Amino acid sequence: MWRHCGIGECAVWLLLVSCSSSGGGSAVLSAGGGSASGGALSSTGGSSQANGGASSESGGGAGRASQHGGASGASAGQAGVSGAGVGGAGASGAGASGAGGAGGAGASSLPVIGGCPIFTRDDAWNTPVTNEGVDLAWTAKLQALVGSVNIHPDYGTGAGIPINVVPQAETMLAVGFDVPDESEVGPYAFPGPSTALIEGGTPTSCSGDCHVLCVQQGSCLLYEGDACSYDNGWHCYSGAIFDLRKNSYGQRTKGFTSADAAGLAISAGLIRYDEAAAGAIQHAIRFTVQCTLPSFVSPASHQAVPSKPPGCATNPNAVPMGLRVRLDPGVTVTGASKAALAVIKAMQTYGMILADNGSPFFFQGEVSSKWNEAADIEPLKQIPASAFKVVQVPPLEP
């Protein structure tokens, strides 16, 4: 993913012609190709979300709590999370049954990391889009932009973006930024260089986007930075702090980036092993395309026009940051595990949100040694990008 103009204008664009499928086979598409409105899945309304409770790991961490479902998951009353469900923003987890919130369709709880809800039930990341109509014009542009590629899971064993879960007592550290005018000053609950999990290496030797993502237990604050490194202190290109107990929309000033080019929270859109293995990913997924407009749509707050690949600034098929797509109903793949089927179901129910510039239809998850590459990852590469439709598009901004 490329820097803002797409985070990290890295060499990823060279992958554009090869990001289709290494998984072999071809997807079987049926059920009418998911055209106009909403397709065959039910849920609508209040977006009841569930997450697997089992803990998972993001990788090393020398005793640090890298688990997502457990590790202080007992903070039930905190921010409205309970073992049985979440009663909406600010509810006290104790009496909240997650079964029927605001017209939701039978889910039990919000996605949770480190005992913290990942935003509110009505947050864009947590809202089903199965009943939203298709925007045929934007769908045509998007498919013309990406061409005949297959989707590509950008995660697995040794690949992906780790999430640090740190205690409320974590020492707060100062972080320097290349774009301080669009970054929260901090301090940030980033671990020290010996224990911090960072995308693409270590804090003192990192390549690529080098995202650092930290969920602080107790406070339920999310600290995210990109292009981060540690040399006698943390320094990142940009950074953002989100209150996970609130709706994410509006937490970034319009026109401001975050640790993601679109101004979104990265952690909310990552596929985590624990939820995939449990068979229930109940949130939208973060994805990338190669060219975006100098515009964004809700829930994004920032635009980014990359300089690579060349021609993005004048590409008639470029799309805005924040665009949301939904996988057609009836898509099946061969050799898929329960975890892979959970990804497909999430793409059909919650869709994917365009968050950054990068190789077309790469979508992100956490790094974990628990992923089974053959069954959890490879089957997803059978799905063509043409099986996705753009759902209702809010007005372009600015």
Tab-separated table of C-alpha atoms in Angstrom:
chain	number	residue	atom	x	y	z
A	1	MET	CA	0.000	0.000	0.000
A	2	TRP	CA	1.291	3.389	-0.899
A	3	ARG	CA	1.991	6.472	1.109
A	4	HIS	CA	-0.536	9.277	1.333
A	5	CYS	CA	-0.821	9.620	-1.779
A	6	GLY	CA	-1.521	6.083	-0.627
A	7	ILE	CA	0.384	4.908	2.407
A	8	GLY	CA	3.867	3.875	1.447
A	9	GLU	CA	4.467	4.427	-2.244
A	10	CYS	CA	6.304	1.166	-2.115
A	11	ALA	CA	7.176	-1.190	-4.896
A	12	VAL	CA	3.794	-2.846	-4.535
A	13	TRP	CA	2.564	-1.418	-7.819
A	14	LEU	CA	4.849	-3.806	-9.626
A	15	LEU	CA	2.510	-6.534	-8.414
A	16	LEU	CA	-0.465	-5.097	-10.232
A	17	VAL	CA	-0.265	-7.489	-13.110
A	18	SER	CA	0.302	-10.536	-10.940
A	19	CYS	CA	-2.116	-10.175	-8.074
A	20	SER	CA	-4.795	-12.397	-9.445
A	21	SER	CA	-4.603	-16.019	-8.417
A	22	SER	CA	-1.938	-18.356	-7.323
A	23	GLY	CA	-4.517	-20.648	-5.833
A	24	GLY	CA	-5.575	-22.374	-9.009
A	25	GLY	CA	-9.106	-23.315	-9.942
A	26	SER	CA	-11.902	-20.990	-10.828
A	27	ALA	CA	-14.706	-19.731	-8.684
A	28	VAL	CA	-18.178	-21.050	-9.236
A	29	LEU	CA	-20.577	-18.122	-9.536
A	30	SER	CA	-24.304	-18.471	-9.260
A	31	ALA	CA	-27.386	-16.886	-7.714
A	32	GLY	CA	-27.780	-14.272	-10.369
A	33	GLY	CA	-24.472	-12.536	-9.974
A	34	GLY	CA	-25.618	-10.330	-7.143
A	35	SER	CA	-27.145	-7.567	-9.160
A	36	ALA	CA	-29.387	-4.794	-8.172
A	37	SER	CA	-30.526	-4.945	-4.648
A	38	GLY	CA	-29.200	-6.651	-1.704
A	39	GLY	CA	-28.979	-10.224	-2.872
A	40	ALA	CA	-30.053	-13.266	-0.943
A	41	LEU	CA	-28.753	-12.665	2.548
A	42	SER	CA	-31.023	-11.165	5.107
A	43	SER	CA	-29.577	-8.976	7.800
A	44	THR	CA	-30.186	-5.258	7.844
A	45	GLY	CA	-30.855	-2.480	10.277
A	46	GLY	CA	-28.860	-2.263	13.436
A	47	SER	CA	-25.976	-4.412	12.405
A	48	SER	CA	-25.644	-6.884	15.251
A	49	GLN	CA	-22.109	-8.085	15.314
A	50	ALA	CA	-20.415	-11.148	16.705
A	51	ASN	CA	-16.811	-12.030	17.115
A	52	GLY	CA	-15.222	-15.271	18.115
A	53	GLY	CA	-14.070	-15.089	21.668
A	54	ALA	CA	-11.108	-17.376	21.341
A	55	SER	CA	-7.776	-15.707	21.722
A	56	SER	CA	-5.365	-15.518	18.817
A	57	GLU	CA	-1.866	-14.326	18.422
A	58	SER	CA	-0.288	-11.763	16.184
A	59	GLY	CA	3.186	-13.103	16.538
A	60	GLY	CA	5.951	-12.760	19.153
A	61	GLY	CA	5.787	-10.094	21.733
A	62	ALA	CA	7.852	-11.287	24.681
A	63	GLY	CA	5.088	-11.726	27.161
A	64	ARG	CA	2.968	-8.893	25.793
A	65	ALA	CA	-0.752	-9.566	25.465
A	66	SER	CA	-1.126	-10.045	21.725
A	67	GLN	CA	-4.318	-12.021	22.077
A	68	HIS	CA	-7.480	-10.534	20.653
A	69	GLY	CA	-10.438	-12.321	22.126
A	70	GLY	CA	-9.129	-12.958	25.622
A	71	ALA	CA	-6.449	-11.058	27.537
A	72	SER	CA	-8.675	-8.967	29.656
A	73	GLY	CA	-11.766	-10.016	27.793
A	74	ALA	CA	-13.233	-10.106	31.247
A	75	SER	CA	-13.659	-6.365	31.181
A	76	ALA	CA	-17.276	-7.085	30.408
A	77	GLY	CA	-18.767	-3.998	31.904
A	78	GLN	CA	-16.175	-1.905	30.140
A	79	ALA	CA	-17.555	-0.008	27.195
A	80	GLY	CA	-20.681	-2.093	27.092
A	81	VAL	CA	-19.103	-5.442	26.280
A	82	SER	CA	-20.450	-8.561	27.929
A	83	GLY	CA	-19.958	-12.233	27.388
A	84	ALA	CA	-23.495	-12.441	26.048
A	85	GLY	CA	-23.469	-9.453	23.808
A	86	VAL	CA	-23.293	-5.709	23.459
A	87	GLY	CA	-26.201	-3.449	24.014
A	88	GLY	CA	-24.977	-0.595	21.874
A	89	ALA	CA	-22.707	2.350	22.500
A	90	GLY	CA	-22.369	3.106	26.154
A	91	ALA	CA	-24.525	0.220	27.368
A	92	SER	CA	-23.341	-1.489	30.464
A	93	GLY	CA	-22.559	-5.001	29.248
A	94	ALA	CA	-24.409	-6.643	32.078
A	95	GLY	CA	-27.951	-6.463	30.857
A	96	ALA	CA	-27.360	-6.223	27.154
A	97	SER	CA	-28.574	-9.071	25.045
A	98	GLY	CA	-26.960	-8.829	21.631
A	99	ALA	CA	-29.687	-10.772	19.901
A	100	GLY	CA	-32.052	-8.119	18.827
A	101	GLY	CA	-30.350	-4.741	18.949
A	102	ALA	CA	-31.938	-2.126	16.757
A	103	GLY	CA	-33.371	-4.504	14.255
A	104	GLY	CA	-30.196	-6.503	13.828
A	105	ALA	CA	-30.425	-10.022	12.491
A	106	GLY	CA	-29.571	-12.418	15.241
A	107	ALA	CA	-25.936	-11.639	16.022
A	108	SER	CA	-24.597	-11.610	19.544
A	109	SER	CA	-21.843	-9.073	20.039
A	110	LEU	CA	-19.598	-6.524	18.441
A	111	PRO	CA	-16.137	-7.456	17.231
A	112	VAL	CA	-13.802	-7.348	20.233
A	113	ILE	CA	-10.045	-6.963	20.601
A	114	GLY	CA	-8.458	-7.151	24.031
A	115	GLY	CA	-11.820	-6.829	25.749
A	116	CYS	CA	-12.692	-3.669	23.809
A	117	PRO	CA	-15.549	-3.317	21.317
A	118	ILE	CA	-14.408	-2.286	17.875
A	119	PHE	CA	-16.588	0.809	17.593
A	120	THR	CA	-20.364	0.878	17.923
A	121	ARG	CA	-23.087	-1.299	16.513
A	122	ASP	CA	-24.089	1.390	13.978
A	123	ASP	CA	-20.506	2.025	12.851
A	124	ALA	CA	-19.879	1.667	9.117
A	125	TRP	CA	-17.408	-1.161	9.744
A	126	ASN	CA	-20.078	-3.118	11.635
A	127	THR	CA	-23.122	-2.491	9.443
A	128	PRO	CA	-24.410	-5.160	7.009
A	129	VAL	CA	-24.910	-4.048	3.406
A	130	THR	CA	-26.793	-7.059	2.093
A	131	ASN	CA	-29.908	-4.998	1.422
A	132	GLU	CA	-28.235	-1.973	-0.125
A	133	GLY	CA	-28.695	-1.357	-3.827
A	134	VAL	CA	-25.896	-1.628	-6.353
A	135	ASP	CA	-24.417	1.442	-8.043
A	136	LEU	CA	-23.952	0.166	-11.584
A	137	ALA	CA	-21.974	3.188	-12.816
A	138	TRP	CA	-19.357	2.994	-10.066
A	139	THR	CA	-19.263	-0.783	-10.400
A	140	ALA	CA	-18.411	-0.435	-14.093
A	141	LYS	CA	-15.644	2.061	-13.320
A	142	LEU	CA	-14.148	-0.114	-10.600
A	143	GLN	CA	-14.148	-3.230	-12.732
A	144	ALA	CA	-12.609	-1.343	-15.649
A	145	LEU	CA	-9.933	-0.014	-13.282
A	146	VAL	CA	-8.849	-3.362	-11.842
A	147	GLY	CA	-9.400	-5.523	-14.919
A	148	SER	CA	-9.538	-9.303	-14.874
A	149	VAL	CA	-7.782	-9.939	-11.579
A	150	ASN	CA	-8.712	-12.215	-8.728
A	151	ILE	CA	-8.817	-11.034	-5.141
A	152	HIS	CA	-5.697	-11.540	-3.044
A	153	PRO	CA	-5.545	-12.180	0.711
A	154	ASP	CA	-2.633	-10.052	1.917
A	155	TYR	CA	-2.075	-11.968	5.155
A	156	GLY	CA	-1.134	-15.362	6.477
A	157	THR	CA	1.876	-16.929	8.160
A	158	GLY	CA	4.622	-14.325	8.041
A	159	ALA	CA	2.453	-11.808	6.189
A	160	GLY	CA	-0.135	-9.320	7.347
A	161	ILE	CA	-0.478	-6.587	9.942
A	162	PRO	CA	-0.082	-7.462	13.633
A	163	ILE	CA	-2.202	-5.918	16.374
A	164	ASN	CA	-0.596	-5.169	19.733
A	165	VAL	CA	-2.838	-5.452	22.791
A	166	VAL	CA	-1.316	-3.480	25.662
A	167	PRO	CA	-2.454	-3.021	29.272
A	168	GLN	CA	-3.967	0.196	30.545
A	169	ALA	CA	-0.759	0.759	32.515
A	170	GLU	CA	1.379	0.707	29.350
A	171	THR	CA	3.964	3.484	29.449
A	172	MET	CA	2.869	6.281	27.127
A	173	LEU	CA	5.531	7.344	24.656
A	174	ALA	CA	6.066	10.422	22.513
A	175	VAL	CA	5.925	9.855	18.745
A	176	GLY	CA	7.323	12.183	16.087
A	177	PHE	CA	5.425	12.571	12.790
A	178	ASP	CA	6.199	13.643	9.243
A	179	VAL	CA	2.697	15.154	9.016
A	180	PRO	CA	2.050	16.436	12.543
A	181	ASP	CA	-0.738	18.754	11.388
A	182	GLU	CA	-2.925	15.710	10.570
A	183	SER	CA	-1.746	13.459	13.397
A	184	GLU	CA	-2.840	13.275	17.025
A	185	VAL	CA	-0.052	14.627	19.176
A	186	GLY	CA	-0.233	11.762	21.668
A	187	PRO	CA	1.513	10.373	23.632
A	188	TYR	CA	0.858	6.889	22.249
A	189	ALA	CA	0.557	3.546	24.033
A	190	PHE	CA	3.209	2.031	21.771
A	191	PRO	CA	5.345	-0.711	23.312
A	192	GLY	CA	9.101	-0.399	23.379
A	193	PRO	CA	11.183	-1.676	20.456
A	194	SER	CA	11.948	-5.029	22.073
A	195	THR	CA	8.297	-6.083	22.323
A	196	ALA	CA	6.377	-4.040	19.736
A	197	LEU	CA	4.855	-5.939	16.836
A	198	ILE	CA	5.204	-4.011	13.581
A	199	GLU	CA	4.262	-4.840	10.005
A	200	GLY	CA	7.203	-5.792	7.842
A	201	GLY	CA	9.978	-6.542	10.309
A	202	THR	CA	11.061	-5.037	13.608
A	203	PRO	CA	10.842	-1.473	14.920
A	204	THR	CA	14.553	-0.965	14.231
A	205	SER	CA	14.580	-2.771	10.874
A	206	CYS	CA	11.331	-2.568	8.943
A	207	SER	CA	10.368	-2.478	5.268
A	208	GLY	CA	7.068	-1.707	3.570
A	209	ASP	CA	4.247	0.159	5.271
A	210	CYS	CA	5.527	-0.547	8.808
A	211	HIS	CA	2.178	-0.050	10.542
A	212	VAL	CA	2.044	-0.128	14.334
A	213	LEU	CA	-1.429	-0.839	15.744
A	214	CYS	CA	-2.109	-0.866	19.494
A	215	VAL	CA	-5.323	-1.484	21.423
A	216	GLN	CA	-5.034	-0.264	25.006
A	217	GLN	CA	-7.099	-2.307	27.424
A	218	GLY	CA	-9.202	-0.483	29.964
A	219	SER	CA	-9.218	2.853	28.147
A	220	CYS	CA	-10.234	1.087	24.900
A	221	LEU	CA	-8.218	3.572	22.900
A	222	LEU	CA	-6.735	2.529	19.562
A	223	TYR	CA	-3.347	3.977	18.615
A	224	GLU	CA	-2.201	3.544	15.005
A	225	GLY	CA	0.806	4.775	13.048
A	226	ASP	CA	2.251	4.095	9.618
A	227	ALA	CA	5.772	4.134	8.210
A	228	CYS	CA	6.946	3.779	11.800
A	229	SER	CA	10.435	3.091	13.077
A	230	TYR	CA	12.302	3.265	16.353
A	231	ASP	CA	15.643	5.038	16.719
A	232	ASN	CA	16.037	6.500	20.206
A	233	GLY	CA	12.271	6.974	20.078
A	234	TRP	CA	9.280	6.303	17.830
A	235	HIS	CA	8.793	8.171	14.567
A	236	CYS	CA	5.969	7.623	12.046
A	237	TYR	CA	4.723	9.247	8.878
A	238	SER	CA	1.304	9.886	10.458
A	239	GLY	CA	-0.756	8.664	13.372
A	240	ALA	CA	-4.280	8.577	14.757
A	241	ILE	CA	-6.002	7.797	18.038
A	242	PHE	CA	-9.543	6.361	18.058
A	243	ASP	CA	-11.933	5.818	20.953
A	244	LEU	CA	-13.222	2.296	20.327
A	245	ARG	CA	-16.306	2.913	22.476
A	246	LYS	CA	-17.623	5.487	20.002
A	247	ASN	CA	-18.619	5.542	16.339
A	248	SER	CA	-15.460	5.931	14.268
A	249	TYR	CA	-17.026	8.372	11.801
A	250	GLY	CA	-16.231	11.928	12.768
A	251	GLN	CA	-13.268	11.031	14.959
A	252	ARG	CA	-11.021	12.151	12.108
A	253	THR	CA	-11.414	15.732	10.865
A	254	LYS	CA	-12.488	15.769	7.225
A	255	GLY	CA	-9.380	16.179	5.124
A	256	PHE	CA	-7.181	14.438	7.712
A	257	THR	CA	-5.429	11.169	7.060
A	258	SER	CA	-4.811	8.527	9.739
A	259	ALA	CA	-2.405	5.600	9.636
A	260	ASP	CA	-4.359	4.715	6.497
A	261	ALA	CA	-4.672	6.857	3.392
A	262	ALA	CA	-8.467	7.075	3.701
A	263	GLY	CA	-8.352	8.345	7.294
A	264	LEU	CA	-9.901	5.114	8.583
A	265	ALA	CA	-8.934	2.859	11.478
A	266	ILE	CA	-6.923	-0.054	10.127
A	267	SER	CA	-7.576	-2.522	12.956
A	268	ALA	CA	-11.353	-2.429	12.397
A	269	GLY	CA	-10.999	-3.803	8.875
A	270	LEU	CA	-8.454	-6.557	9.428
A	271	ILE	CA	-9.383	-10.226	9.281
A	272	ARG	CA	-8.247	-11.815	12.544
A	273	TYR	CA	-7.515	-15.474	12.961
A	274	ASP	CA	-9.716	-15.967	16.018
A	275	GLU	CA	-12.872	-14.691	14.341
A	276	ALA	CA	-12.209	-16.493	11.055
A	277	ALA	CA	-11.535	-19.804	12.816
A	278	ALA	CA	-14.742	-19.348	14.811
A	279	GLY	CA	-16.625	-18.925	11.527
A	280	ALA	CA	-17.975	-15.427	12.208
A	281	ILE	CA	-16.329	-12.288	10.834
A	282	GLN	CA	-18.966	-9.670	11.463
A	283	HIS	CA	-17.427	-6.502	10.103
A	284	ALA	CA	-16.322	-5.082	6.776
A	285	ILE	CA	-12.833	-5.781	5.450
A	286	ARG	CA	-10.145	-3.317	4.385
A	287	PHE	CA	-8.997	-3.492	0.741
A	288	THR	CA	-6.919	-1.579	-1.806
A	289	VAL	CA	-6.929	-0.572	-5.463
A	290	GLN	CA	-4.231	1.053	-7.524
A	291	CYS	CA	-5.804	4.412	-8.458
A	292	THR	CA	-8.083	6.690	-6.460
A	293	LEU	CA	-9.659	10.080	-7.032
A	294	PRO	CA	-8.808	13.352	-5.260
A	295	SER	CA	-12.089	12.726	-3.416
A	296	PHE	CA	-13.453	10.529	-0.663
A	297	VAL	CA	-16.836	9.285	0.517
A	298	SER	CA	-18.112	8.442	3.989
A	299	PRO	CA	-16.797	6.777	6.112
A	300	ALA	CA	-13.416	7.961	4.794
A	301	SER	CA	-12.061	11.387	5.707
A	302	HIS	CA	-9.124	11.717	3.320
A	303	GLN	CA	-8.257	11.348	-0.350
A	304	ALA	CA	-4.977	10.164	-1.849
A	305	VAL	CA	-3.938	10.190	-5.512
A	306	PRO	CA	-0.828	8.029	-5.908
A	307	SER	CA	2.033	8.900	-8.232
A	308	LYS	CA	2.612	5.195	-8.899
A	309	PRO	CA	1.444	3.588	-11.052
A	310	PRO	CA	1.711	6.465	-13.528
A	311	GLY	CA	-1.495	8.012	-14.818
A	312	CYS	CA	-3.672	7.662	-11.737
A	313	ALA	CA	-4.330	11.391	-11.616
A	314	THR	CA	-6.011	11.260	-15.025
A	315	ASN	CA	-7.446	7.742	-14.945
A	316	PRO	CA	-11.159	8.048	-15.844
A	317	ASN	CA	-11.930	4.910	-13.839
A	318	ALA	CA	-10.324	6.000	-10.573
A	319	VAL	CA	-12.630	5.621	-7.560
A	320	PRO	CA	-12.929	7.487	-4.240
A	321	MET	CA	-11.499	6.404	-0.917
A	322	GLY	CA	-14.213	4.939	1.304
A	323	LEU	CA	-15.950	3.137	-1.594
A	324	ARG	CA	-17.716	-0.006	-0.424
A	325	VAL	CA	-18.141	-3.229	-2.363
A	326	ARG	CA	-20.104	-6.406	-1.714
A	327	LEU	CA	-19.406	-9.930	-2.967
A	328	ASP	CA	-22.161	-11.480	-5.054
A	329	PRO	CA	-24.269	-14.144	-3.327
A	330	GLY	CA	-23.731	-17.676	-4.498
A	331	VAL	CA	-19.950	-17.475	-4.869
A	332	THR	CA	-18.273	-20.721	-3.890
A	333	VAL	CA	-14.683	-21.932	-3.992
A	334	THR	CA	-13.047	-25.344	-3.761
A	335	GLY	CA	-10.942	-26.519	-0.848
A	336	ALA	CA	-12.087	-23.778	1.531
A	337	SER	CA	-11.808	-24.165	5.291
A	338	LYS	CA	-14.276	-22.841	7.847
A	339	ALA	CA	-12.054	-19.760	8.174
A	340	ALA	CA	-12.060	-19.117	4.414
A	341	LEU	CA	-15.835	-19.566	4.239
A	342	ALA	CA	-16.168	-17.008	7.053
A	343	VAL	CA	-14.248	-14.500	4.926
A	344	ILE	CA	-16.569	-15.107	1.978
A	345	LYS	CA	-19.633	-14.701	4.187
A	346	ALA	CA	-18.275	-11.424	5.590
A	347	MET	CA	-17.619	-10.110	2.092
A	348	GLN	CA	-21.213	-10.897	1.147
A	349	THR	CA	-22.717	-9.478	4.337
A	350	TYR	CA	-20.524	-6.531	5.357
A	351	GLY	CA	-18.504	-6.046	2.186
A	352	MET	CA	-15.126	-4.370	1.881
A	353	ILE	CA	-14.181	-0.703	2.298
A	354	LEU	CA	-11.521	0.945	0.139
A	355	ALA	CA	-8.909	2.203	2.580
A	356	ASP	CA	-5.640	2.672	0.703
A	357	ASN	CA	-3.832	2.584	-2.616
A	358	GLY	CA	-2.140	-0.679	-3.469
A	359	SER	CA	-2.392	-3.735	-5.652
A	360	PRO	CA	-5.960	-4.218	-6.920
A	361	PHE	CA	-8.293	-6.112	-4.608
A	362	PHE	CA	-5.660	-7.000	-2.058
A	363	PHE	CA	-7.431	-7.340	1.294
A	364	GLN	CA	-5.790	-7.359	4.678
A	365	GLY	CA	-5.639	-9.495	7.789
A	366	GLU	CA	-3.388	-10.149	10.721
A	367	VAL	CA	-0.155	-12.083	10.625
A	368	SER	CA	-0.430	-15.342	12.559
A	369	SER	CA	1.331	-18.671	12.584
A	370	LYS	CA	-2.091	-20.305	12.964
A	371	TRP	CA	-3.260	-19.643	9.413
A	372	ASN	CA	-3.439	-22.747	7.228
A	373	GLU	CA	-2.193	-21.402	3.921
A	374	ALA	CA	-3.647	-24.230	1.837
A	375	ALA	CA	-7.182	-24.089	3.264
A	376	ASP	CA	-7.571	-20.632	4.840
A	377	ILE	CA	-5.766	-18.467	2.267
A	378	GLU	CA	-5.313	-20.070	-1.159
A	379	PRO	CA	-8.986	-20.880	-1.896
A	380	LEU	CA	-9.911	-17.198	-1.609
A	381	LYS	CA	-7.643	-16.446	-4.578
A	382	GLN	CA	-10.143	-18.232	-6.817
A	383	ILE	CA	-12.641	-15.357	-6.521
A	384	PRO	CA	-12.575	-12.807	-9.367
A	385	ALA	CA	-12.837	-9.107	-8.598
A	386	SER	CA	-15.685	-9.031	-11.117
A	387	ALA	CA	-17.818	-10.867	-8.533
A	388	PHE	CA	-17.980	-7.664	-6.449
A	389	LYS	CA	-20.466	-4.820	-6.871
A	390	VAL	CA	-20.246	-1.280	-5.528
A	391	VAL	CA	-23.088	-0.553	-3.105
A	392	GLN	CA	-24.752	2.821	-2.523
A	393	VAL	CA	-22.152	5.580	-2.774
A	394	PRO	CA	-22.457	8.652	-0.514
A	395	PRO	CA	-21.760	12.110	-2.006
A	396	LEU	CA	-18.163	12.785	-3.033
A	397	GLU	CA	-16.153	15.042	-0.734
A	398	PRO	CA	-14.607	17.564	-0.675
